PDB file of C-alpha atoms in Angstrom:
ATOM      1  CA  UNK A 883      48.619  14.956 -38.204  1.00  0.00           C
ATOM      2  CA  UNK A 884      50.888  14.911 -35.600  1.00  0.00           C
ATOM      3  CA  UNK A 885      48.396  16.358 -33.011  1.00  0.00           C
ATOM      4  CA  UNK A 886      46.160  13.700 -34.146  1.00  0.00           C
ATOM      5  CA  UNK A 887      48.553  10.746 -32.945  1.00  0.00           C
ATOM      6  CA  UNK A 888      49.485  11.901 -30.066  1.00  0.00           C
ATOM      7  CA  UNK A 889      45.615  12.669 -29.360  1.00  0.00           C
ATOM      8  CA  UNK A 890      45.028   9.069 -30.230  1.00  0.00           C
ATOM      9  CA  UNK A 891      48.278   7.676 -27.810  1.00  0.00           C
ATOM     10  CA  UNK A 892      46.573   9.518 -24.934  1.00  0.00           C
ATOM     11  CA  UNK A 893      43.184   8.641 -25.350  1.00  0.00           C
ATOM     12  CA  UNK A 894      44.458   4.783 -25.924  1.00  0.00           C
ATOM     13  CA  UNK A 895      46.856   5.148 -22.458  1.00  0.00           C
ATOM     14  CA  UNK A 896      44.068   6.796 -20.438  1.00  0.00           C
ATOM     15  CA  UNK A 897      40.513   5.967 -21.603  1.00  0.00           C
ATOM     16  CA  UNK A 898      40.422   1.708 -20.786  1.00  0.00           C
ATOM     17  CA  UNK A 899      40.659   3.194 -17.152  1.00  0.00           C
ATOM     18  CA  UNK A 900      37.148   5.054 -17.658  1.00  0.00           C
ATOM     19  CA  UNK A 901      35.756   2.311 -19.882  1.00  0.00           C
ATOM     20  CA  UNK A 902      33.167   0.265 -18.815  1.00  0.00           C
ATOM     21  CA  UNK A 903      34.182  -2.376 -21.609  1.00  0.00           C
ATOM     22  CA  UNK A 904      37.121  -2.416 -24.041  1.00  0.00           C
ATOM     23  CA  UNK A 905      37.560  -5.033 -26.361  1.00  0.00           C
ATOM     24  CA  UNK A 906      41.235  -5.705 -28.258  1.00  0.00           C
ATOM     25  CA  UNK A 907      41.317  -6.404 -31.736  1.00  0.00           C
ATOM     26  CA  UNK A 908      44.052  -8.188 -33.679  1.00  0.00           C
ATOM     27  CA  UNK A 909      46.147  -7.371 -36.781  1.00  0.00           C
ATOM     28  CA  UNK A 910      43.175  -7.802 -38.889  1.00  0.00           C
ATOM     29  CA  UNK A 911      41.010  -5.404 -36.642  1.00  0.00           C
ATOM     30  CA  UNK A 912      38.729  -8.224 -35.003  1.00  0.00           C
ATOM     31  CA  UNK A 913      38.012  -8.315 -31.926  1.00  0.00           C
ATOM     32  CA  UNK A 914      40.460 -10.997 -30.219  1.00  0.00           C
ATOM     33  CA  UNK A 915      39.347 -13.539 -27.728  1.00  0.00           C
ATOM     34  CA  UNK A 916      39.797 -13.372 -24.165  1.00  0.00           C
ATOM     35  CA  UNK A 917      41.271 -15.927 -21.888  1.00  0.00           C
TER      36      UNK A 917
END
């Protein structure tokens, strides 16, 4: 499990630098608008 997270934490850190779109979601896990 524990290679998992920290998997997930550098994918998270690195990948919105690659991404041609990323969209943040809230604490209910929908997408959260913009400003």
């Amino acid at each position: 499990v524990q290679h998992y997270e920290r998997l997930t934490r550098h994918i998270l850190s690195d990948m919105p630098g690659y991404a041609d779109l990323t969209i943040r979601l809230d604490e209910a896990r929908r997408p959260r608008e913009t400003p």
